[in-house]
Short mmCIF file of C-alpha atoms in Angstrom, two decimals:
data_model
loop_
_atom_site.label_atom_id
_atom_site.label_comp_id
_atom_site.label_asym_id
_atom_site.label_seq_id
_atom_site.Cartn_x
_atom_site.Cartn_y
_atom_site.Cartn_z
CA UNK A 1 0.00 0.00 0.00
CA UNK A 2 2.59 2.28 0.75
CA UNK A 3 4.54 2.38 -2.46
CA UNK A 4 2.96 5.17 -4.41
CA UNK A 5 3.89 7.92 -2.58
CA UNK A 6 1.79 10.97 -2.40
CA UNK A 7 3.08 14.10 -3.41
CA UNK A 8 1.10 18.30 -3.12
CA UNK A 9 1.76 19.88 -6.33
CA UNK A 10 -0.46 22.56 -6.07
CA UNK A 11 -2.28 24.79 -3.63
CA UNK A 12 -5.24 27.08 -3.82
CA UNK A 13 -6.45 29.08 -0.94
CA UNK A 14 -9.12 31.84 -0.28
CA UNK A 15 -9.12 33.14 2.90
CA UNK A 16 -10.06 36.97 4.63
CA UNK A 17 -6.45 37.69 4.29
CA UNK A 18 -5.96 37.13 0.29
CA UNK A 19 -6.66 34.71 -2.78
CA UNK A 20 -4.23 32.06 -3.69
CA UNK A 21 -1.34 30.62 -1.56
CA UNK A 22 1.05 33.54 -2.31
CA UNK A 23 -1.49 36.26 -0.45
CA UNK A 24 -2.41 34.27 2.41
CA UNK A 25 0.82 32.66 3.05
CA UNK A 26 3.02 36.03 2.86
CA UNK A 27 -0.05 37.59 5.13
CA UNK A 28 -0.13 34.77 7.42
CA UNK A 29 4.10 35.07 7.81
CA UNK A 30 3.95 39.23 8.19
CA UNK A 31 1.36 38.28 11.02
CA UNK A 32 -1.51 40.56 9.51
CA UNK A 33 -5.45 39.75 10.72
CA UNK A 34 -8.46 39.46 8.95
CA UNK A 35 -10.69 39.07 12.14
CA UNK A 36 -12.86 42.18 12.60
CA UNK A 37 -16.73 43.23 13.49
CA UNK A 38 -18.71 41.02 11.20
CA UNK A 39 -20.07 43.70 8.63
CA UNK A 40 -22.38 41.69 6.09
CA UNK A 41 -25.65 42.13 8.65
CA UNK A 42 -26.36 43.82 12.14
CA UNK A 43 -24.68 40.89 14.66
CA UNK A 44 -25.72 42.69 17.88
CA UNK A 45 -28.09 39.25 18.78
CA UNK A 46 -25.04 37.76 18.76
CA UNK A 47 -22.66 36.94 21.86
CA UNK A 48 -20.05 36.68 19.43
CA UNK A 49 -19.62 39.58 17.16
CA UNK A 50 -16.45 38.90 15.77
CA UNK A 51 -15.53 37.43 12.42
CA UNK A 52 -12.95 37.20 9.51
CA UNK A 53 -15.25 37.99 6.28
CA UNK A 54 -14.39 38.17 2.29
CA UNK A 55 -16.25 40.97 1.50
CA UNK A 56 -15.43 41.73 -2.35
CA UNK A 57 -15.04 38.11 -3.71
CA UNK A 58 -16.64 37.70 -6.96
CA UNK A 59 -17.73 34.08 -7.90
CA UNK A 60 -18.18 34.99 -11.49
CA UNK A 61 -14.36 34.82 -12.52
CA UNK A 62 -14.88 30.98 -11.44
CA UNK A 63 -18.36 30.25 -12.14
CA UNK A 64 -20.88 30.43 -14.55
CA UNK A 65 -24.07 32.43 -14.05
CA UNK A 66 -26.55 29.06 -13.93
CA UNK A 67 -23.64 27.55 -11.38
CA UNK A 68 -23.66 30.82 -9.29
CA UNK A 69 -27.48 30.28 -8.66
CA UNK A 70 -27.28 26.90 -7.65
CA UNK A 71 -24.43 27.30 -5.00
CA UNK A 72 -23.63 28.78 -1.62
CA UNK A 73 -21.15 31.25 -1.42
CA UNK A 74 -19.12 28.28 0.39
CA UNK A 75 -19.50 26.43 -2.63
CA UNK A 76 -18.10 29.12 -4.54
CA UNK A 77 -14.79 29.40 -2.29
CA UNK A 78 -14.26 25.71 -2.86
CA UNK A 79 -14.68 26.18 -6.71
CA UNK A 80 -12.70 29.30 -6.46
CA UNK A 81 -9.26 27.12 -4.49
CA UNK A 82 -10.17 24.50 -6.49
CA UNK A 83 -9.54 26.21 -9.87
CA UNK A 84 -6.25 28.35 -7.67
CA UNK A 85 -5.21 25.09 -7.00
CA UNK A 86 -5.23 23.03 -10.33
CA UNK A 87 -3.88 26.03 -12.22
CA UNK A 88 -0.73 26.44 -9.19
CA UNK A 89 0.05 22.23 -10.42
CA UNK A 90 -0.08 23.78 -14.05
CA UNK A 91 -3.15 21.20 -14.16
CA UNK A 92 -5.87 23.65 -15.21
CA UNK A 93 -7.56 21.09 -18.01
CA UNK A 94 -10.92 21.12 -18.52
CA UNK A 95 -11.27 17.15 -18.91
CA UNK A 96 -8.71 15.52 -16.46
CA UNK A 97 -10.46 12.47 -16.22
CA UNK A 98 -11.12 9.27 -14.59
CA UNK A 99 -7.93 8.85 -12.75
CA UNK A 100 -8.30 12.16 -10.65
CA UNK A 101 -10.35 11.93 -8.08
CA UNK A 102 -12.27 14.29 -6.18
CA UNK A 103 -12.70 14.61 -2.33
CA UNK A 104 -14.22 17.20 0.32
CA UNK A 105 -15.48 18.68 3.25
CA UNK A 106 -17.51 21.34 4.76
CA UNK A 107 -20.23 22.32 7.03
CA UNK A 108 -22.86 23.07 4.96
CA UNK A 109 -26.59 22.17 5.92
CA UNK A 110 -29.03 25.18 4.63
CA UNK A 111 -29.10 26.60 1.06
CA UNK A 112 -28.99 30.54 0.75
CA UNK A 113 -32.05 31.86 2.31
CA UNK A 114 -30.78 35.29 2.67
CA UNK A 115 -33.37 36.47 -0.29
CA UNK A 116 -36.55 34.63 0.82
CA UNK A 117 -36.11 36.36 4.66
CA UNK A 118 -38.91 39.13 3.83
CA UNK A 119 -41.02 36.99 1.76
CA UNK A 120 -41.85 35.08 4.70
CA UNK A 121 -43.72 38.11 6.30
CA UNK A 122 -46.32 36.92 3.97
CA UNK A 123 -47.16 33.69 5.87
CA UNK A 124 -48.23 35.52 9.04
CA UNK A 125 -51.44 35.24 10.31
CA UNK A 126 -53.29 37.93 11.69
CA UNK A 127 -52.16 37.10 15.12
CA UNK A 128 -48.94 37.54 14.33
CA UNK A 129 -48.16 33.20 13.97
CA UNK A 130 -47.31 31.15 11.33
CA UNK A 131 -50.25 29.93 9.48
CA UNK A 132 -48.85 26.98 7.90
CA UNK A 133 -51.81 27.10 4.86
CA UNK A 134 -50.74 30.56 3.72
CA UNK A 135 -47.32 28.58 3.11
CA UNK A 136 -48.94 26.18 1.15
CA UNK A 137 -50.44 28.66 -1.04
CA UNK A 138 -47.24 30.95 -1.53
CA UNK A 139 -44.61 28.45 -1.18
CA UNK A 140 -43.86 28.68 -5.23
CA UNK A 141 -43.94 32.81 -4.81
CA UNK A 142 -41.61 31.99 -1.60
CA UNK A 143 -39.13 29.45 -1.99
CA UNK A 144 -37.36 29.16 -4.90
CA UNK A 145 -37.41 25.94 -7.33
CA UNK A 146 -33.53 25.38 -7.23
CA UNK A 147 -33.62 25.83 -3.42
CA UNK A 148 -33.09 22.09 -2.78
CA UNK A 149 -30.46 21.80 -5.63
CA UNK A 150 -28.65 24.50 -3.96
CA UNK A 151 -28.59 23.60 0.22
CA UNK A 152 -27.14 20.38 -1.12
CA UNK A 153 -24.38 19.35 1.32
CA UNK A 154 -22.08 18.17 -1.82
CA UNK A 155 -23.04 20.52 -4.01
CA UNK A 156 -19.03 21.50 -4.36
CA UNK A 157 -18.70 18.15 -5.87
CA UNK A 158 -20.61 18.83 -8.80
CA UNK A 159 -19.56 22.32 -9.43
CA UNK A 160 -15.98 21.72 -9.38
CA UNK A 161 -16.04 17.71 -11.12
CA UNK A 162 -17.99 19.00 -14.11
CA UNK A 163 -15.98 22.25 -14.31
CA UNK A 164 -12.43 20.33 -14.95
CA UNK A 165 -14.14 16.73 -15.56
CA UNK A 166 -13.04 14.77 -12.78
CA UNK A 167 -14.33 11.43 -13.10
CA UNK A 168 -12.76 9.44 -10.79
CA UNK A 169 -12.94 8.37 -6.97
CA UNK A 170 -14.45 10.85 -4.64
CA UNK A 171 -16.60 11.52 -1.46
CA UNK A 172 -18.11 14.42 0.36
CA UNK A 173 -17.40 14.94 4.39
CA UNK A 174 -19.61 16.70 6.60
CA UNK A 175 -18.23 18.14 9.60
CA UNK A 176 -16.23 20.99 11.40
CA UNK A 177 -12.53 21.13 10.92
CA UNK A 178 -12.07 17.35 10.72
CA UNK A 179 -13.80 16.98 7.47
CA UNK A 180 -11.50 18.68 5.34
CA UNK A 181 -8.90 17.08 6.60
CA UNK A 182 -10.59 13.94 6.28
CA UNK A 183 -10.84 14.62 2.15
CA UNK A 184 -7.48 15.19 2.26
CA UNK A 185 -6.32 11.50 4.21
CA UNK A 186 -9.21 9.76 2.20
CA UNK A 187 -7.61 11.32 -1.06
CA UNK A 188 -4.00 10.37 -0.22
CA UNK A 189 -5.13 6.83 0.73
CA UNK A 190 -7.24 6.82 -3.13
CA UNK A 191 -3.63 7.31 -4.52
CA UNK A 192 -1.91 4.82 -2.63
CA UNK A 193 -3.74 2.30 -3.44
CA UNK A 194 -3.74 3.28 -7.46
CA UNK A 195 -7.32 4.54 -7.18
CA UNK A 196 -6.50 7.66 -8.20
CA UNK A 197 -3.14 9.60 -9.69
CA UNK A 198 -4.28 12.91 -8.98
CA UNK A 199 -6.80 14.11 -6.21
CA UNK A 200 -8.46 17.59 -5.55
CA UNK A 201 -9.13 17.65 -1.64
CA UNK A 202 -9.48 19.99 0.78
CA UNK A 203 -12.44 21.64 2.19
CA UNK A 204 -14.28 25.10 2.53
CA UNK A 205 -16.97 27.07 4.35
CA UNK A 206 -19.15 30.19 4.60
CA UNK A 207 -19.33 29.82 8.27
CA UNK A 208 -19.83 33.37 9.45
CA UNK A 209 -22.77 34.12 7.60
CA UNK A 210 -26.02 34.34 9.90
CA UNK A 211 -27.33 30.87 9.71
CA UNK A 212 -23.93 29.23 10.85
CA UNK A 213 -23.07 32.28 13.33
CA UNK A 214 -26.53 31.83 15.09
CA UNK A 215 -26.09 27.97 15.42
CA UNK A 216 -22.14 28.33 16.71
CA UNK A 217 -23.21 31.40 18.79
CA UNK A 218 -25.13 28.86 20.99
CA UNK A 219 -23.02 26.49 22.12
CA UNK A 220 -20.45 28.34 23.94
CA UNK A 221 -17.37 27.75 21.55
CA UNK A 222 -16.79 31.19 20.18
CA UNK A 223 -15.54 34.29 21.86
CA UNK A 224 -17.66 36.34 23.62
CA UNK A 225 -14.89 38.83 23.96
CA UNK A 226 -15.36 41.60 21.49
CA UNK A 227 -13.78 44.28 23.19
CA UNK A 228 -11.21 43.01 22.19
CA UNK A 229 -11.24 43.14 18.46
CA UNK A 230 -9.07 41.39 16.59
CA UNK A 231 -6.98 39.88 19.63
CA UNK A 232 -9.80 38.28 20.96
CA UNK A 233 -9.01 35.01 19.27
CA UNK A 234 -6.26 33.48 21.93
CA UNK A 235 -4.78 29.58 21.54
CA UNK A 236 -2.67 28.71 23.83
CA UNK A 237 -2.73 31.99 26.10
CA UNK A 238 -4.26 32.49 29.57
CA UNK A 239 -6.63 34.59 28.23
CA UNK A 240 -8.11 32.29 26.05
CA UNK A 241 -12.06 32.43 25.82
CA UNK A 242 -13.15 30.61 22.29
CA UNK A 243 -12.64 30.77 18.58
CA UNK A 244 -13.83 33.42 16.12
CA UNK A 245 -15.31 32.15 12.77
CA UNK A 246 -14.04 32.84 9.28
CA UNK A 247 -14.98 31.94 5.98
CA UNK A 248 -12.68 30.35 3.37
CA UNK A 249 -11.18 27.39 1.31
CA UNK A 250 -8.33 25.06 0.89
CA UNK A 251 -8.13 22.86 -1.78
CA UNK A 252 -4.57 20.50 -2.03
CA UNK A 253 -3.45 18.61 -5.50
CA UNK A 254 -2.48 15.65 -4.10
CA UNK A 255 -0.43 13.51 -7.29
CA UNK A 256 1.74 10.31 -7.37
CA UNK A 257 5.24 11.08 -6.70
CA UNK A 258 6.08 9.83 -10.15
CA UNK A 259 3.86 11.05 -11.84
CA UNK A 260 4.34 14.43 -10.43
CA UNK A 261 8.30 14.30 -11.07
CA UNK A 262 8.41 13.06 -14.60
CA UNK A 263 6.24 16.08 -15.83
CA UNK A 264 8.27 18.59 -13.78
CA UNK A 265 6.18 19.64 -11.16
CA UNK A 266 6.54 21.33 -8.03
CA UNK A 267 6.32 19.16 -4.91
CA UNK A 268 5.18 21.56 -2.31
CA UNK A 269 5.99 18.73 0.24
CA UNK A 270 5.07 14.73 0.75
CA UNK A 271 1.68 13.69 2.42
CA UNK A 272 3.00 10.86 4.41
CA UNK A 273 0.76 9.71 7.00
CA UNK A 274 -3.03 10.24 8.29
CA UNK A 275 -4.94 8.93 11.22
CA UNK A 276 -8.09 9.36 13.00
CA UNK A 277 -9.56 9.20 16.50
CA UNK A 278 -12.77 10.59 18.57
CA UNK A 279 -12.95 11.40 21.94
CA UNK A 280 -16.48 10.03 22.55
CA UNK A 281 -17.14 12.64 25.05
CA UNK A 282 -20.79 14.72 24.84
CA UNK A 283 -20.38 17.56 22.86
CA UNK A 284 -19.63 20.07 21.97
CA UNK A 285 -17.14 19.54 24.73
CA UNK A 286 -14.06 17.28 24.10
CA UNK A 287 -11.66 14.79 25.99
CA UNK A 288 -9.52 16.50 28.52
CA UNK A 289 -6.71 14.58 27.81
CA UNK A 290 -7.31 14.35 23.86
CA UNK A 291 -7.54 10.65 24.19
CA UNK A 292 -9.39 11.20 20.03
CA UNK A 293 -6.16 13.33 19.13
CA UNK A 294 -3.66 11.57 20.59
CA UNK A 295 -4.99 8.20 18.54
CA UNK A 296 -5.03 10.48 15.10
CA UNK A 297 -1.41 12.06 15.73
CA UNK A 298 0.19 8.32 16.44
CA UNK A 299 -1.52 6.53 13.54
CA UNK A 300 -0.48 9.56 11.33
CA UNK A 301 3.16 9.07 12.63
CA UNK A 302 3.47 5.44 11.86
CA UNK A 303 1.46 5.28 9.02
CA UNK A 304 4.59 8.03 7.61
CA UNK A 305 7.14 6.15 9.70
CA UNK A 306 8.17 8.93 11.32
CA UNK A 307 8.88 9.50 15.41
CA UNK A 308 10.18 13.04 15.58
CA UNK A 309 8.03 16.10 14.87
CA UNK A 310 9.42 19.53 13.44
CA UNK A 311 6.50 21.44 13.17
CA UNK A 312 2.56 21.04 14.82
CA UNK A 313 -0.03 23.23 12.85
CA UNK A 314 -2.34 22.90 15.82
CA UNK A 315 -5.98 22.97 16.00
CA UNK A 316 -5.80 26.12 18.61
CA UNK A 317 -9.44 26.46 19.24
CA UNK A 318 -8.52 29.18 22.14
CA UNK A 319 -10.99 26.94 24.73
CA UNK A 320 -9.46 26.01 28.16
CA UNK A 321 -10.30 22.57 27.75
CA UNK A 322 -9.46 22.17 23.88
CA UNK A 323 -6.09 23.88 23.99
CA UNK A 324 -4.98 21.85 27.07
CA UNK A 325 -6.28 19.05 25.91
CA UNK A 326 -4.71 19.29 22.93
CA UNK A 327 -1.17 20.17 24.76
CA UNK A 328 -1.85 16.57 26.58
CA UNK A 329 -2.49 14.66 23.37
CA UNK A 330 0.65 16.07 21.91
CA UNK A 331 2.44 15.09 25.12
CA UNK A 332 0.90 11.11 24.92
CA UNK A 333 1.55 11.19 21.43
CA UNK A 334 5.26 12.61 21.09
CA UNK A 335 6.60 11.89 24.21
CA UNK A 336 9.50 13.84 25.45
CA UNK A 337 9.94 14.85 21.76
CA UNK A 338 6.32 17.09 22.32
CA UNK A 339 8.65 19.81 23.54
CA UNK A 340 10.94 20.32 20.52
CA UNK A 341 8.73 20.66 18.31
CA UNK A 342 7.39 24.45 17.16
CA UNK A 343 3.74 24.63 17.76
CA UNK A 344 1.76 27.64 16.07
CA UNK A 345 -2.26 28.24 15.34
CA UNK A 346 -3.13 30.38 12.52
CA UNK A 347 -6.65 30.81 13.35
CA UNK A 348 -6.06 34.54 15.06
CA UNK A 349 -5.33 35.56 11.54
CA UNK A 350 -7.50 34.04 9.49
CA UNK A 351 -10.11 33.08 11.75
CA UNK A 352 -11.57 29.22 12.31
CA UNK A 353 -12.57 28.23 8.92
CA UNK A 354 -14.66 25.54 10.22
CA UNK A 355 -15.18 22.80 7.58
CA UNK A 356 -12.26 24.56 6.37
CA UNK A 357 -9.81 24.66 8.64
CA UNK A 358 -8.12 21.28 8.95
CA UNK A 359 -7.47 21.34 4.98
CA UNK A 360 -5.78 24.67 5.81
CA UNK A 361 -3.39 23.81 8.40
CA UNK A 362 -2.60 20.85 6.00
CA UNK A 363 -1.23 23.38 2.95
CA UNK A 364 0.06 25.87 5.59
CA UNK A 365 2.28 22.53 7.02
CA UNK A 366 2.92 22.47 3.31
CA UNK A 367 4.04 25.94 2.44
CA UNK A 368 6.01 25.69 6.09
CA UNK A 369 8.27 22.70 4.57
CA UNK A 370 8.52 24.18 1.55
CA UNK A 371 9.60 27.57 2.81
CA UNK A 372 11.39 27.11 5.97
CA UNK A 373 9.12 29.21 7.88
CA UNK A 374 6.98 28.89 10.16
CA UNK A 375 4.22 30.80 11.33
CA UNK A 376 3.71 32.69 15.09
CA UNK A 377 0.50 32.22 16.84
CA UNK A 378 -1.57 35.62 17.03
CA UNK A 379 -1.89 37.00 20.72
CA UNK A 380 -0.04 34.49 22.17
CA UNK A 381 1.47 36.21 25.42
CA UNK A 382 0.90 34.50 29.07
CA UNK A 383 1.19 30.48 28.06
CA UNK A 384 -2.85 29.27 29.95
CA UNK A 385 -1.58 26.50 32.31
CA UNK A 386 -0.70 23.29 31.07
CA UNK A 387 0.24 24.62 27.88
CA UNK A 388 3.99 24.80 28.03
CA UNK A 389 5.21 23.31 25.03
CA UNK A 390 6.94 25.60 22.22
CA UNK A 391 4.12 27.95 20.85
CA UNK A 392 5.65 30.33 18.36
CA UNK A 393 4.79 33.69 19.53
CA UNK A 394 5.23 37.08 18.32
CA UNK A 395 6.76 36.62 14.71
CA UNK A 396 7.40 34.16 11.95
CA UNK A 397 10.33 31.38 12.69
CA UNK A 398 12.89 30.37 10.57
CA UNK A 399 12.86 26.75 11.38
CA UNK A 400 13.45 24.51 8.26
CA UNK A 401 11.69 21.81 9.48
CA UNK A 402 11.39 18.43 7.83
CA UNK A 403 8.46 16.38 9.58
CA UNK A 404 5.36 18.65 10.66
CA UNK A 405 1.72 17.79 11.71
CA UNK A 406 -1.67 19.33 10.51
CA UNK A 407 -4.12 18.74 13.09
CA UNK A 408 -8.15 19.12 12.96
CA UNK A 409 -10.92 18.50 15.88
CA UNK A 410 -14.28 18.12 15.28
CA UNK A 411 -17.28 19.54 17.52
CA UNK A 412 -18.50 15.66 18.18
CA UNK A 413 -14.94 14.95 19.06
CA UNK A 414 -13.43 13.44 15.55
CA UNK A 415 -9.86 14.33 15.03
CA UNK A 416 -7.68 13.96 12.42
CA UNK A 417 -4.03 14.16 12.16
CA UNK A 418 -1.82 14.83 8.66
CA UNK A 419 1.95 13.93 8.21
CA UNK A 420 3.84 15.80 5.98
CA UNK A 421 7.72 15.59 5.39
CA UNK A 422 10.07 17.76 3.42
CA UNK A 423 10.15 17.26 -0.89
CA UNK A 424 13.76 16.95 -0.79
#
């Protein structure tokens, strides 16, 4: 199984911070925000007010007018790195084929209902209640016929696999941060095993528009902090009080090493290993000790037979209870080698891409090997007890590392852990 090696040879991301890998990653390394006061609608109902927004992207330059109307703008962010991301491999073919396969994640579960908000006024009795026939009769007027088409949780698939004609493996994930990560393990395993040569994985999300804001809002993971503007977002620090949401994509081109050097491309770095675990704790707490994480990290580690660890991309949720846990799972997982190894969070700069945000740590592990650099954590200060390993703080680090870890946690307690080593 382990003789086709898996190689990135391209990466396309859309964050608040820039479009393409070249924007966010030279943003991400100056230590610039995107977090801000969420500006698309009035969040004042909100404990959390806080977001990291794309306020000018234009789906058009990627999609086609019949496309934009049957997608969510988080749709549109995966098409968007999708198309960054085959054209960075020097893959941007409109028929690639059945031996590339196709796999995601995200978060989606409601179609765009932003435009049907007043209609509803309609369907109010004169008491003031719903009056469930008045639906019946105006439903047509109301909801729109490609509604359905368009809250479909795979949507992406479609958009993107008929856009460059992937017809190979693939496989939608639905979830926080794990999933995208997931879509990228699944799509390194396809290859592996001769499935696939090429894969498009990664995931995306729309998360701080009102729909996912109001159902995050309420369960006590975000920051209620917004006095604090953009340094309310906190892994690692004693300060710590929750994440704050952002919307974006990351899509990887994951190829067969041979494949990918006989046509000359650029290997970003190796995808070498992947596990899973889940804490099986109620949510949307998690384990205290990371027993879920710890699993993912080790199986990720020997599946790339590797025992050291350069780098950690770290899920950094900024919770008391995540970021310590995740510490301890790190410390189960590594042993006394936990403590060499440079630990940073990104998600103070770009914000917690949700279904996102495992796929991004994975090409920001990526651009790491491939640069040298890695990344500080934003408003890391005072370590929060029980987080003493080495978080990167205050600016960029010139580390050259050779083995780091992508890590993702999921809001039931999945977690996910990437190996990636150095290209050369």
């Amino acid at each position: 199984m382990n003789a086709r090696r898996v190689m990135i040879t391209g990466i396309g991301l859309v964050t608040a911070l820039g479009e393409g890998a070249d924007d966010t990653w030279s943003a991400i390394v100056a230590g610039r925000t995107a977090i801000g006061t969420l500006r698309a609608y009035d969040p004042s109902p909100l404990r959390t007010r806080l977001g990291a927004e794309i306020p000018d992207f234009d789906p058009s330059r990627f999609l086609s007018l019949r496309s934009m109307r049957t997608s969510t703008r988080g749709d549109q962010y995966g098409v968007a790195a999708a198309t960054l991301a085959l054209r960075d491999a020097g893959l941007e073919e409109r028929d690639l084929g059945h031996r590339t396969g196709l796999y995601l994640g995200g978060n989606k579960d409601i179609c765009q209902r932003d435009d049907s908000i007043a209609d509803m006024e309609a369907i109010r009795g004169a008491d003031g209640e719903p009056d469930m026939r008045r639906l019946g009769e105006l439903a047509r007027s109301i909801v729109p016929p490609l509604a359905y088409v368009e809250g479909l949780q795979n949507g992406g698939t479609y958009h993107i696999s008929s856009l460059f004609g992937l017809r190979g493996p693939n496989a939608f994930y639905a979830g926080a941060a794990d999933s995208g990560a997931t879509a990228i393990g699944r799509a390194m395993r396809a290859i592996r095993r001769g499935e696939a040569d090429i894969a498009v994985a990664g995931g995306y999300d729309d998360a701080t528009n009102w729909w996912a804001m109001a159902k995050l809002d309420g369960l006590g993971v975000l920051s209620p902090r917004n006095d604090l503007g953009d340094k309310a977002f906190r892994p690692f620090d004693r300060e710590h009080s929750g994440s704050v949401i952002g919307d974006g994509a990351a899509i990887l081109i994951l190829e067969e090493r041979d494949r990918a050097l006989r046509r000359g491309a650029r290997c970003y770095a190796e995808l070498a290993g992947y596990g899973m675990g889940n804490d099986c704790v109620r949510v949307p707490a998690s384990d205290r000790d990371g027993r879920g994480l710890a699993r993912a990290i080790s199986t990720a580690l020997s599946d790339a037979g590797a025992s050291a660890v350069d780098a950690v991309f770290s899920h950094g949720c900024a919770t008391a209870l995540g970021d310590a846990g995740e510490v301890r799972a790190l410390r189960t997982a590594l042993g006394p080698e936990a403590h060499r190894a440079a630990v940073t969070s990104v998600k103070p700069q770009t914000g917690h891409l949700v279904g996102g945000a495992g796929a991004l740590n994975a090409a920001l592990a990526g651009l790491a090997l491939d640069s040298g650099v890695v990344p500080a954590t934003g408003n890391h200060e005072t370590p929060a007890p029980g987080c003493d390993l080495d978080i990167v703080s205050g600016a960029a680090r010139q580390a050259n590392p050779r083995v780091a870890l992508a890590l993702a946690r999921g809001l039931e307690g999945q977690a996910v852990a990437l190996t990636l080593t150095a290209s050369n």
